mmCIF file of C-alpha atoms in Angstrom:
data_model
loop_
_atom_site.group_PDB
_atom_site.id
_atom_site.type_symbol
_atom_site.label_atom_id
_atom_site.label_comp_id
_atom_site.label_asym_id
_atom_site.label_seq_id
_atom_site.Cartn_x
_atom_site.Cartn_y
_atom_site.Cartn_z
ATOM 1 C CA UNK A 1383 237.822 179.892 126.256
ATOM 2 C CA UNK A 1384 235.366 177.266 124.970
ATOM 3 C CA UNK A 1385 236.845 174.090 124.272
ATOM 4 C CA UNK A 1386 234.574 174.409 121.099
ATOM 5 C CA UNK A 1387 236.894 176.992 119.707
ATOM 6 C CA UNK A 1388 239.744 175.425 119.489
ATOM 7 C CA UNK A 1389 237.858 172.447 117.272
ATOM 8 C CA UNK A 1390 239.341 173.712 113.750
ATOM 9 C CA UNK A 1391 237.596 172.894 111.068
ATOM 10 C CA UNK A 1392 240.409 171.322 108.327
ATOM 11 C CA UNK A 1393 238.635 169.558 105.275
ATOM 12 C CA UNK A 1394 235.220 169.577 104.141
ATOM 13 C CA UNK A 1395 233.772 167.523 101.499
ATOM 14 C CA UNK A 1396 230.428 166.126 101.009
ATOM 15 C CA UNK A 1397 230.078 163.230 103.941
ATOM 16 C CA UNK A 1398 232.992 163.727 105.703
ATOM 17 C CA UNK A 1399 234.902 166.207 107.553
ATOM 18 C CA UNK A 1400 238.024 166.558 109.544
ATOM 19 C CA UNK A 1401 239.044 168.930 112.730
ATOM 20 C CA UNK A 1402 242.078 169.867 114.112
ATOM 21 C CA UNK A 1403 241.706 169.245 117.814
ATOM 22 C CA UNK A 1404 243.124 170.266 120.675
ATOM 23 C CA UNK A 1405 245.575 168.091 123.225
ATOM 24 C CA UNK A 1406 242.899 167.990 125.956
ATOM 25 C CA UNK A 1407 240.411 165.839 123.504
ATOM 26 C CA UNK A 1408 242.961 163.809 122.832
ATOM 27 C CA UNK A 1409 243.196 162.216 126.292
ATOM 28 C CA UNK A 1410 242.064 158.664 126.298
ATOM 29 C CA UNK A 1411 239.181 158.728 128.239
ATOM 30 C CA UNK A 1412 237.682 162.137 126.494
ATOM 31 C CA UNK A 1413 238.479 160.946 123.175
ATOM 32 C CA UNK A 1414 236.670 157.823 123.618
ATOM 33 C CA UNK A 1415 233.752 159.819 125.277
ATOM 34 C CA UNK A 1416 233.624 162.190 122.267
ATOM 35 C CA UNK A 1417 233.641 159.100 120.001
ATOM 36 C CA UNK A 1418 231.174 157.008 121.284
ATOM 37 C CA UNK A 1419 228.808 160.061 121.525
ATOM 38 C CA UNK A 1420 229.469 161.066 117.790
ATOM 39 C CA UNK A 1421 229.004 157.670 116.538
ATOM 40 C CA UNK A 1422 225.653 157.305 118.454
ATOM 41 C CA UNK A 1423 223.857 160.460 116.129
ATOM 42 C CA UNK A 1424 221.189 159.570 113.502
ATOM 43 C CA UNK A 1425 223.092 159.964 110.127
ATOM 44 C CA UNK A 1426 226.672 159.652 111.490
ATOM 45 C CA UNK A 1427 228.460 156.461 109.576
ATOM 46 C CA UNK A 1428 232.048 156.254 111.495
ATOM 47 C CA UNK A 1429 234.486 158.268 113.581
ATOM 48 C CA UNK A 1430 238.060 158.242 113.856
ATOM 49 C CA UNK A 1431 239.981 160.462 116.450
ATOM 50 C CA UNK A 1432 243.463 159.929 115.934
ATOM 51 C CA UNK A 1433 244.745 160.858 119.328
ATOM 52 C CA UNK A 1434 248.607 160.993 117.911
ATOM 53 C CA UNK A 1435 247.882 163.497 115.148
ATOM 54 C CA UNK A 1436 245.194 165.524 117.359
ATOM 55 C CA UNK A 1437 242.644 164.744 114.432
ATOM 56 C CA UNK A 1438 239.117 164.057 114.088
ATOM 57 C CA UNK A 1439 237.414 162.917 111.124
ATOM 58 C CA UNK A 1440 233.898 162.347 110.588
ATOM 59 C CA UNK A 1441 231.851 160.296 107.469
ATOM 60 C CA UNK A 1442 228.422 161.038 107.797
ATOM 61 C CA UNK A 1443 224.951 160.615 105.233
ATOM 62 C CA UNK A 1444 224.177 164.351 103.901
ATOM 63 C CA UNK A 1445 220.429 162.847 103.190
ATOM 64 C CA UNK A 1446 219.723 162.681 106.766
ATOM 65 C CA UNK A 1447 222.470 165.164 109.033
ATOM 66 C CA UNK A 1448 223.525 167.854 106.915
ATOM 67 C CA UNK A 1449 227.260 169.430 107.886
ATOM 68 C CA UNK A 1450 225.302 172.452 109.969
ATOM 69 C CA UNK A 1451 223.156 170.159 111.974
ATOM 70 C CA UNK A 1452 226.637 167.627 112.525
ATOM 71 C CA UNK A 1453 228.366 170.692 114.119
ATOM 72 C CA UNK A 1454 225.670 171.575 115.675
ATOM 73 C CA UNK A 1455 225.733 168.386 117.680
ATOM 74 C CA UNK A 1456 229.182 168.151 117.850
ATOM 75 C CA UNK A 1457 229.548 171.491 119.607
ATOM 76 C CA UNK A 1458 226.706 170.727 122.297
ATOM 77 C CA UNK A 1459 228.268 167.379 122.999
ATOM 78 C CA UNK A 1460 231.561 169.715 123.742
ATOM 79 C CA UNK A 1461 229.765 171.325 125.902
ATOM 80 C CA UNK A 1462 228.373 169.040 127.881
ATOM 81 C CA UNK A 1463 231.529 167.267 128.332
ATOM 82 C CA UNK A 1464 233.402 170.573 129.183
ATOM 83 C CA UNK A 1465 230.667 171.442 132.274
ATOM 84 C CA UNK A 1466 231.626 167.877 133.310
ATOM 85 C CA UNK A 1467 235.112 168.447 133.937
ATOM 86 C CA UNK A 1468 236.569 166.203 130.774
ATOM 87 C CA UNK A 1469 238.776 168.525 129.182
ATOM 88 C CA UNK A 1470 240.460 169.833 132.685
ATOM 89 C CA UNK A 1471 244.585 168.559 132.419
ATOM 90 C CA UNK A 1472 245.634 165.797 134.655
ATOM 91 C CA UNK A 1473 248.526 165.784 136.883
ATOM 92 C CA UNK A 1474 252.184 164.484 135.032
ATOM 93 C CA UNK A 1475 252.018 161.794 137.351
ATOM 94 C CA UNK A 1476 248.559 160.391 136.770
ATOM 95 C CA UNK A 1477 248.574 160.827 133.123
ATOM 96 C CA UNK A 1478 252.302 158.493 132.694
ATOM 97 C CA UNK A 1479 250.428 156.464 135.274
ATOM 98 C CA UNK A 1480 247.524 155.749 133.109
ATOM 99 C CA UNK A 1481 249.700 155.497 130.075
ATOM 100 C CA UNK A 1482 251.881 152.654 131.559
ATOM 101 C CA UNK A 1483 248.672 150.747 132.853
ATOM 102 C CA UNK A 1484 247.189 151.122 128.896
ATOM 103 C CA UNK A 1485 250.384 150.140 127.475
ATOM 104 C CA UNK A 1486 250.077 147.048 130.186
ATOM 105 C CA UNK A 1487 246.846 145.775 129.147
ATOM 106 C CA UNK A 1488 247.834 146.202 125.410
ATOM 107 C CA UNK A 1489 251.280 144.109 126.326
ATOM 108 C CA UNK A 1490 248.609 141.457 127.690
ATOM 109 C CA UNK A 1491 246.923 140.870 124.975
ATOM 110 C CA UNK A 1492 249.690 140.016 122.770
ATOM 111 C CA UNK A 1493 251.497 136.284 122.653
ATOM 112 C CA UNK A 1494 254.394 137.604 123.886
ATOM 113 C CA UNK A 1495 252.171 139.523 127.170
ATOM 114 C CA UNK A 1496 250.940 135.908 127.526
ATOM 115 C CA UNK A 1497 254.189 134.475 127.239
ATOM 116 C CA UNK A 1498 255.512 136.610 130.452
ATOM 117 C CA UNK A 1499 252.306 136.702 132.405
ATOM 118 C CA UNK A 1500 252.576 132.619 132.492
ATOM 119 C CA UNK A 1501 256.513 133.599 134.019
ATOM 120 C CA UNK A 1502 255.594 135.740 136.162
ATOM 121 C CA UNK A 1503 253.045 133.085 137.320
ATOM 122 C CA UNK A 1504 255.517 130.833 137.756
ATOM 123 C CA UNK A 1505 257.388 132.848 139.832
ATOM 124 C CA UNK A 1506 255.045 134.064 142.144
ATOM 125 C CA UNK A 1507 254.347 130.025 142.731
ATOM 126 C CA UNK A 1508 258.204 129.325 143.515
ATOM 127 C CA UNK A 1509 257.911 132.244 146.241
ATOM 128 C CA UNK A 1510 255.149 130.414 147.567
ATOM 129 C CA UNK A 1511 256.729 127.292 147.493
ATOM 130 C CA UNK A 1512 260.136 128.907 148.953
ATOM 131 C CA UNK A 1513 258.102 129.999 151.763
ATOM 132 C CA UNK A 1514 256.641 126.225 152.599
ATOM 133 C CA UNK A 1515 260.320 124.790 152.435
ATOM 134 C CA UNK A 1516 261.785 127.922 154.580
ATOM 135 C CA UNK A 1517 264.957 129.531 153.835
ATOM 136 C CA UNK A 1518 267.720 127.321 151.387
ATOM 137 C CA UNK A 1519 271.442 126.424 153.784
ATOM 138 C CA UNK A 1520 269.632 128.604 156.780
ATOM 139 C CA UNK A 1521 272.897 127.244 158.390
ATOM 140 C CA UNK A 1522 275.039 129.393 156.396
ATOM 141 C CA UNK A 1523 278.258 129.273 155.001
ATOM 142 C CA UNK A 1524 279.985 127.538 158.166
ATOM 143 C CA UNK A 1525 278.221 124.452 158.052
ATOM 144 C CA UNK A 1526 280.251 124.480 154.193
ATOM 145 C CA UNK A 1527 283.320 124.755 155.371
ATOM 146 C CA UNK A 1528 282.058 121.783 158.444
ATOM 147 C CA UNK A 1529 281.100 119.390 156.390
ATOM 148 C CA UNK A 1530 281.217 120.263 152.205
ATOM 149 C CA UNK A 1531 279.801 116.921 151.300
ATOM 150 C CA UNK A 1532 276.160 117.226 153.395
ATOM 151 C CA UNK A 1533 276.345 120.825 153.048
ATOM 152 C CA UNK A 1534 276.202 120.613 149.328
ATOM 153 C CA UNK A 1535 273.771 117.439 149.588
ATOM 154 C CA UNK A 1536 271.305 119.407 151.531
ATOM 155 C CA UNK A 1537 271.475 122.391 149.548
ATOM 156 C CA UNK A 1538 270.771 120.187 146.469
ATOM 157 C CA UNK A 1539 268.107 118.178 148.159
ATOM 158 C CA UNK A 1540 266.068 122.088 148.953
ATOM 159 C CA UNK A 1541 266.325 122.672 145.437
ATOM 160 C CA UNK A 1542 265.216 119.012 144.581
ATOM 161 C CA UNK A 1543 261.800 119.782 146.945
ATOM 162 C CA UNK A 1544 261.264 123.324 145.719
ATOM 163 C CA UNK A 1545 261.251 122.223 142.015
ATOM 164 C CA UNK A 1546 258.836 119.476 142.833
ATOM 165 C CA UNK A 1547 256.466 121.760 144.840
ATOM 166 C CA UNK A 1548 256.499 124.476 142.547
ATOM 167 C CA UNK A 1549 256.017 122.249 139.062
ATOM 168 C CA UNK A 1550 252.940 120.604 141.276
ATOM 169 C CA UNK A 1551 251.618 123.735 142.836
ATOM 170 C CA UNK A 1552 248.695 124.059 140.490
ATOM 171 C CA UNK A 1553 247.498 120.312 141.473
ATOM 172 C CA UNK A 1554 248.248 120.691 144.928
ATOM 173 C CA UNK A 1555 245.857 123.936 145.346
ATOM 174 C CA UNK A 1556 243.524 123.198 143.127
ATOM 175 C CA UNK A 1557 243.017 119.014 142.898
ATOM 176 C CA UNK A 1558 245.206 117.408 146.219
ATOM 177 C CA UNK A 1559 243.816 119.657 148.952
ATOM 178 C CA UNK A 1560 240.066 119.762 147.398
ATOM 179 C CA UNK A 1561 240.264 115.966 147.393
ATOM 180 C CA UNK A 1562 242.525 115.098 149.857
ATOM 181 C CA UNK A 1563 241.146 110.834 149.999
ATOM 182 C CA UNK A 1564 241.246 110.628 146.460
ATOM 183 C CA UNK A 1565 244.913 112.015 146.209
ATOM 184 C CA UNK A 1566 245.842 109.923 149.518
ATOM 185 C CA UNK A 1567 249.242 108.131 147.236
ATOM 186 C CA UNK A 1568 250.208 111.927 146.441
ATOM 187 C CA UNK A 1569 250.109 112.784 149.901
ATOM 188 C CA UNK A 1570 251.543 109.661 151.468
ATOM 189 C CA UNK A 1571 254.622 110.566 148.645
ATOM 190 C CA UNK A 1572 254.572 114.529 149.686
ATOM 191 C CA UNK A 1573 255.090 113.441 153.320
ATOM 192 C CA UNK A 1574 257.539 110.972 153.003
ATOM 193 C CA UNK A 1575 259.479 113.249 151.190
ATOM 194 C CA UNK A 1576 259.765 115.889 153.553
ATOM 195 C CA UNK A 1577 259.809 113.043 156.407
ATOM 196 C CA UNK A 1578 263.608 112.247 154.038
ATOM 197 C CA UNK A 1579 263.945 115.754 153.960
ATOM 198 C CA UNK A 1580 263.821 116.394 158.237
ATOM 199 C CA UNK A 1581 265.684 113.567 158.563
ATOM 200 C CA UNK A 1582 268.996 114.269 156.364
ATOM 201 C CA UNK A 1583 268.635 117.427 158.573
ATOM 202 C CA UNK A 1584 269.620 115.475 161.524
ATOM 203 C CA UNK A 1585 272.700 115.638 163.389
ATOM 204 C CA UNK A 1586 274.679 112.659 163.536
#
């Protein structure tokens, strides 16, 4: 059947008109395709598909597209659209995947999408930092039970240097290593820290 026949025509008034449409124009892509295309006609003054209620309403000048000559276009741009494959149903899988990545981009867009993209951010930099450092007590728990005080010491002083590298991270990629002399104190402080670092690390 011809996707055109299942466009059902609902109101009609002079200027505007509204179809029923069917679910497979109401997939993102086609109904953004069908949109763009109806907007672009001589005469044709907005379009609204309302994806939700499977809805399409059209406002349009009767002085220069008359309601015959609007469905007339309407129905070829159908067709088109149709021979290219548009209206054929996705897979389950790909259509929640493209839902999730829409609802995604939305989610960024919004203060609080900001808000957790910074965090995220952030935490991808603390893994990176985590990995300069190497593994927190890589002793394990005997070296506890050994000796509590440095145990707890050097645990505290890993957590000390990850902070540090991962609230600097930013400058370090993008200022320290570009200009290495002219960030020489930074350096000289980086180093001596994990020269302290190496040597509380040291058997006595």
């Amino acid at each position: 059947m011809a996707i055109q026949k299942e466009f059902v025509l609902r109101y009609r008034q002079d200027g505007h008109v509204r179809f029923q449409v069917p679910a497979e124009a109401c997939q993102p892509a086609v109904a953004a395709l069908i949109s763009k295309q109806l907007a672009a006609l001589n005469g044709v003054q907005s379009v609204s598909l309302y994806r939700g209620q499977g809805k399409l309403s059209i406002r349009y000048d009767e002085t220069i597209c008359g309601f015959s000559g609007l469905a007339t276009q309407l129905f070829q741009i159908l067709a088109e659209l149709e021979q290219q494959g548009h209206f054929e149903r996705k897979p389950l899988a790909e259509q929640a995947r493209t839902s999730v990545l829409g609802i995604k981009k939305r989610l960024k867009r919004t203060r609080i999408g900001g808000w957790f993209s910074k965090k995220y951010q952030a935490g991808k930099e603390t893994v990176q930092a985590a990995k300069i450092i190497g593994k927190v007590g890589a002793k394990g728990p005997k070296a506890l039970f050994k000796d509590p005080e440095k145990a707890t010491i050097d645990f505290l002083n890993d957590v000390l240097v990850l902070y540090l590298i991962k609230t600097h991270w930013n400058r370090i990629t993008q200022e320290w290593l570009v200009k290495p002399i002219v960030h020489r104190y930074e350096w000289m402080a980086v180093f001596y820290m994990f020269f302290l670092l190496v040597r509380s690390r040291r058997p006595k």
